[in-house]
């Protein structure tokens, strides 16, 4: 799905400008927020505060700090889709069940635990060269605490719909390996 101009987040565009200008000092300052409560790394304020609403909004402010620190960890351009899509791509390249366990942990986590779970997810994506759609992530995190959990449900749909072809292929290979020798030849000829 192509991103429209309305989907672009001005704050994320600001982060992308820092990356594109190769402002290593800014990205280093933003990375100092990793593993800390959002907003507690004073070095980040210079780059984040100008983008916050005048009236404090705790969750929105926390999302700004969280996305800034995670972006600085893995600023690779070119991401598309939700975090569920990104982690499905990681799982497809590794085949590791641990990716799915971490993803389920992310879906189930409370907002207070989100920084830790997202840092793990972004680190996995970085390790496997899977870019993140930072505009989408920013928008999704703004809705993380919605009572309907629509963000978590969409991420789950994205993750398991992308991993389904891999699971089906593995299932077919497993079924074929268990079939008697003659049945394997017939099965291949019938395809």
PDB file of N, CA and C in Angstrom, residues 5-54:
ATOM      1  N   UNK A   5       0.386  11.457   1.079  1.00  0.00           N
ATOM      2  CA  UNK A   5       0.960  12.603   1.791  1.00  0.00           C
ATOM      3  C   UNK A   5       0.338  12.730   3.185  1.00  0.00           C
ATOM      4  N   UNK A   6      -0.944  12.389   3.322  1.00  0.00           N
ATOM      5  CA  UNK A   6      -1.623  12.475   4.615  1.00  0.00           C
ATOM      6  C   UNK A   6      -1.096  11.453   5.614  1.00  0.00           C
ATOM      7  N   UNK A   7      -0.535  10.338   5.129  1.00  0.00           N
ATOM      8  CA  UNK A   7      -0.014   9.299   6.014  1.00  0.00           C
ATOM      9  C   UNK A   7       1.357   9.650   6.583  1.00  0.00           C
ATOM     10  N   UNK A   8       2.042  10.578   5.955  1.00  0.00           N
ATOM     11  CA  UNK A   8       3.387  10.940   6.406  1.00  0.00           C
ATOM     12  C   UNK A   8       3.277  11.738   7.698  1.00  0.00           C
ATOM     13  N   UNK A   9       4.086  11.385   8.644  1.00  0.00           N
ATOM     14  CA  UNK A   9       4.095  12.054   9.939  1.00  0.00           C
ATOM     15  C   UNK A   9       5.187  13.126   9.919  1.00  0.00           C
ATOM     16  N   UNK A  10       4.837  14.393  10.185  1.00  0.00           N
ATOM     17  CA  UNK A  10       5.848  15.457  10.154  1.00  0.00           C
ATOM     18  C   UNK A  10       7.034  15.185  11.081  1.00  0.00           C
ATOM     19  N   UNK A  11       6.777  14.616  12.247  1.00  0.00           N
ATOM     20  CA  UNK A  11       7.872  14.330  13.171  1.00  0.00           C
ATOM     21  C   UNK A  11       8.824  13.292  12.580  1.00  0.00           C
ATOM     22  N   UNK A  12       8.281  12.269  11.951  1.00  0.00           N
ATOM     23  CA  UNK A  12       9.127  11.243  11.341  1.00  0.00           C
ATOM     24  C   UNK A  12       9.883  11.835  10.153  1.00  0.00           C
ATOM     25  N   UNK A  13       9.250  12.726   9.413  1.00  0.00           N
ATOM     26  CA  UNK A  13       9.956  13.403   8.317  1.00  0.00           C
ATOM     27  C   UNK A  13      11.149  14.188   8.873  1.00  0.00           C
ATOM     28  N   UNK A  14      10.993  14.781  10.046  1.00  0.00           N
ATOM     29  CA  UNK A  14      12.098  15.478  10.726  1.00  0.00           C
ATOM     30  C   UNK A  14      13.234  14.497  11.029  1.00  0.00           C
ATOM     31  N   UNK A  15      12.900  13.324  11.548  1.00  0.00           N
ATOM     32  CA  UNK A  15      13.920  12.311  11.837  1.00  0.00           C
ATOM     33  C   UNK A  15      14.623  11.870  10.552  1.00  0.00           C
ATOM     34  N   UNK A  16      13.856  11.715   9.490  1.00  0.00           N
ATOM     35  CA  UNK A  16      14.446  11.317   8.206  1.00  0.00           C
ATOM     36  C   UNK A  16      15.408  12.388   7.685  1.00  0.00           C
ATOM     37  N   UNK A  17      15.075  13.656   7.916  1.00  0.00           N
ATOM     38  CA  UNK A  17      15.989  14.730   7.501  1.00  0.00           C
ATOM     39  C   UNK A  17      17.299  14.653   8.280  1.00  0.00           C
ATOM     40  N   UNK A  18      17.215  14.319   9.568  1.00  0.00           N
ATOM     41  CA  UNK A  18      18.446  14.148  10.357  1.00  0.00           C
ATOM     42  C   UNK A  18      19.288  13.010   9.779  1.00  0.00           C
ATOM     43  N   UNK A  19      18.631  11.911   9.432  1.00  0.00           N
ATOM     44  CA  UNK A  19      19.336  10.770   8.836  1.00  0.00           C
ATOM     45  C   UNK A  19      19.948  11.152   7.492  1.00  0.00           C
ATOM     46  N   UNK A  20      19.155  11.791   6.647  1.00  0.00           N
ATOM     47  CA  UNK A  20      19.613  12.129   5.301  1.00  0.00           C
ATOM     48  C   UNK A  20      20.750  13.144   5.318  1.00  0.00           C
ATOM     49  N   UNK A  21      20.778  13.999   6.349  1.00  0.00           N
ATOM     50  CA  UNK A  21      21.867  14.969   6.499  1.00  0.00           C
ATOM     51  C   UNK A  21      23.088  14.324   7.147  1.00  0.00           C
ATOM     52  N   UNK A  22      22.975  13.048   7.464  1.00  0.00           N
ATOM     53  CA  UNK A  22      24.049  12.303   8.128  1.00  0.00           C
ATOM     54  C   UNK A  22      24.469  12.995   9.426  1.00  0.00           C
ATOM     55  N   UNK A  23      23.448  13.450  10.177  1.00  0.00           N
ATOM     56  CA  UNK A  23      23.689  14.135  11.456  1.00  0.00           C
ATOM     57  C   UNK A  23      23.914  13.076  12.537  1.00  0.00           C
ATOM     58  N   UNK A  24      25.135  12.586  12.601  1.00  0.00           N
ATOM     59  CA  UNK A  24      25.465  11.508  13.530  1.00  0.00           C
ATOM     60  C   UNK A  24      25.313  11.933  14.982  1.00  0.00           C
ATOM     61  N   UNK A  25      25.605  13.181  15.281  1.00  0.00           N
ATOM     62  CA  UNK A  25      25.467  13.661  16.660  1.00  0.00           C
ATOM     63  C   UNK A  25      24.005  13.616  17.094  1.00  0.00           C
ATOM     64  N   UNK A  26      23.106  14.016  16.202  1.00  0.00           N
ATOM     65  CA  UNK A  26      21.681  13.991  16.529  1.00  0.00           C
ATOM     66  C   UNK A  26      21.208  12.559  16.741  1.00  0.00           C
ATOM     67  N   UNK A  27      21.587  11.656  15.844  1.00  0.00           N
ATOM     68  CA  UNK A  27      21.161  10.263  15.982  1.00  0.00           C
ATOM     69  C   UNK A  27      21.746   9.632  17.242  1.00  0.00           C
ATOM     70  N   UNK A  28      22.972   9.987  17.589  1.00  0.00           N
ATOM     71  CA  UNK A  28      23.578   9.467  18.826  1.00  0.00           C
ATOM     72  C   UNK A  28      22.818   9.977  20.042  1.00  0.00           C
ATOM     73  N   UNK A  29      22.430  11.250  20.016  1.00  0.00           N
ATOM     74  CA  UNK A  29      21.659  11.814  21.129  1.00  0.00           C
ATOM     75  C   UNK A  29      20.311  11.108  21.258  1.00  0.00           C
ATOM     76  N   UNK A  30      19.686  10.802  20.140  1.00  0.00           N
ATOM     77  CA  UNK A  30      18.394  10.116  20.167  1.00  0.00           C
ATOM     78  C   UNK A  30      18.539   8.677  20.655  1.00  0.00           C
ATOM     79  N   UNK A  31      19.631   8.022  20.290  1.00  0.00           N
ATOM     80  CA  UNK A  31      19.851   6.639  20.753  1.00  0.00           C
ATOM     81  C   UNK A  31      20.039   6.570  22.265  1.00  0.00           C
ATOM     82  N   UNK A  32      20.424   7.656  22.880  1.00  0.00           N
ATOM     83  CA  UNK A  32      20.610   7.646  24.336  1.00  0.00           C
ATOM     84  C   UNK A  32      19.296   7.398  25.076  1.00  0.00           C
ATOM     85  N   UNK A  33      18.190   7.529  24.384  1.00  0.00           N
ATOM     86  CA  UNK A  33      16.900   7.245  24.997  1.00  0.00           C
ATOM     87  C   UNK A  33      16.552   5.768  25.036  1.00  0.00           C
ATOM     88  N   UNK A  34      17.316   4.942  24.344  1.00  0.00           N
ATOM     89  CA  UNK A  34      17.034   3.500  24.335  1.00  0.00           C
ATOM     90  C   UNK A  34      17.186   2.925  25.736  1.00  0.00           C
ATOM     91  N   UNK A  35      16.213   2.156  26.155  1.00  0.00           N
ATOM     92  CA  UNK A  35      16.277   1.495  27.454  1.00  0.00           C
ATOM     93  C   UNK A  35      15.953   2.405  28.622  1.00  0.00           C
ATOM     94  N   UNK A  36      15.542   3.633  28.343  1.00  0.00           N
ATOM     95  CA  UNK A  36      15.191   4.576  29.412  1.00  0.00           C
ATOM     96  C   UNK A  36      13.726   4.962  29.263  1.00  0.00           C
ATOM     97  N   UNK A  37      13.113   5.405  30.348  1.00  0.00           N
ATOM     98  CA  UNK A  37      11.729   5.885  30.216  1.00  0.00           C
ATOM     99  C   UNK A  37      11.667   7.028  29.203  1.00  0.00           C
ATOM    100  N   UNK A  38      10.643   7.038  28.354  1.00  0.00           N
ATOM    101  CA  UNK A  38      10.545   8.089  27.339  1.00  0.00           C
ATOM    102  C   UNK A  38      10.650   9.489  27.951  1.00  0.00           C
ATOM    103  N   UNK A  39      11.521  10.288  27.381  1.00  0.00           N
ATOM    104  CA  UNK A  39      11.702  11.662  27.831  1.00  0.00           C
ATOM    105  C   UNK A  39      12.744  11.846  28.908  1.00  0.00           C
ATOM    106  N   UNK A  40      13.343  10.779  29.392  1.00  0.00           N
ATOM    107  CA  UNK A  40      14.298  10.912  30.498  1.00  0.00           C
ATOM    108  C   UNK A  40      15.734  11.149  30.031  1.00  0.00           C
ATOM    109  N   UNK A  41      16.033  10.928  28.772  1.00  0.00           N
ATOM    110  CA  UNK A  41      17.371  11.212  28.237  1.00  0.00           C
ATOM    111  C   UNK A  41      17.377  12.673  27.780  1.00  0.00           C
ATOM    112  N   UNK A  42      18.008  13.511  28.569  1.00  0.00           N
ATOM    113  CA  UNK A  42      17.970  14.954  28.326  1.00  0.00           C
ATOM    114  C   UNK A  42      18.521  15.341  26.958  1.00  0.00           C
ATOM    115  N   UNK A  43      19.448  14.566  26.434  1.00  0.00           N
ATOM    116  CA  UNK A  43      20.042  14.866  25.130  1.00  0.00           C
ATOM    117  C   UNK A  43      19.005  14.845  24.004  1.00  0.00           C
ATOM    118  N   UNK A  44      17.905  14.161  24.210  1.00  0.00           N
ATOM    119  CA  UNK A  44      16.884  14.020  23.175  1.00  0.00           C
ATOM    120  C   UNK A  44      15.999  15.253  23.038  1.00  0.00           C
ATOM    121  N   UNK A  45      15.853  16.008  24.111  1.00  0.00           N
ATOM    122  CA  UNK A  45      14.875  17.103  24.127  1.00  0.00           C
ATOM    123  C   UNK A  45      15.048  18.066  22.954  1.00  0.00           C
ATOM    124  N   UNK A  46      16.277  18.399  22.635  1.00  0.00           N
ATOM    125  CA  UNK A  46      16.553  19.345  21.553  1.00  0.00           C
ATOM    126  C   UNK A  46      15.882  18.925  20.249  1.00  0.00           C
ATOM    127  N   UNK A  47      15.798  17.638  20.005  1.00  0.00           N
ATOM    128  CA  UNK A  47      15.281  17.125  18.738  1.00  0.00           C
ATOM    129  C   UNK A  47      13.808  16.721  18.799  1.00  0.00           C
ATOM    130  N   UNK A  48      13.282  16.574  20.008  1.00  0.00           N
ATOM    131  CA  UNK A  48      11.911  16.077  20.155  1.00  0.00           C
ATOM    132  C   UNK A  48      10.946  17.163  20.621  1.00  0.00           C
ATOM    133  N   UNK A  49      11.335  17.953  21.609  1.00  0.00           N
ATOM    134  CA  UNK A  49      10.416  18.927  22.216  1.00  0.00           C
ATOM    135  C   UNK A  49       9.769  19.864  21.197  1.00  0.00           C
ATOM    136  N   UNK A  50      10.486  20.375  20.198  1.00  0.00           N
ATOM    137  CA  UNK A  50       9.817  21.269  19.243  1.00  0.00           C
ATOM    138  C   UNK A  50       8.631  20.631  18.512  1.00  0.00           C
ATOM    139  N   UNK A  51       8.532  19.323  18.537  1.00  0.00           N
ATOM    140  CA  UNK A  51       7.467  18.614  17.830  1.00  0.00           C
ATOM    141  C   UNK A  51       6.314  18.203  18.738  1.00  0.00           C
ATOM    142  N   UNK A  52       6.432  18.477  20.025  1.00  0.00           N
ATOM    143  CA  UNK A  52       5.375  18.109  20.969  1.00  0.00           C
ATOM    144  C   UNK A  52       4.310  19.195  21.013  1.00  0.00           C
ATOM    145  N   UNK A  53       3.091  18.806  21.348  1.00  0.00           N
ATOM    146  CA  UNK A  53       2.006  19.772  21.508  1.00  0.00           C
ATOM    147  C   UNK A  53       2.321  20.682  22.693  1.00  0.00           C
ATOM    148  N   UNK A  54       1.794  21.901  22.657  1.00  0.00           N
ATOM    149  CA  UNK A  54       2.062  22.840  23.753  1.00  0.00           C
ATOM    150  C   UNK A  54       1.565  22.301  25.083  1.00  0.00           C
TER     151      UNK A  54
END
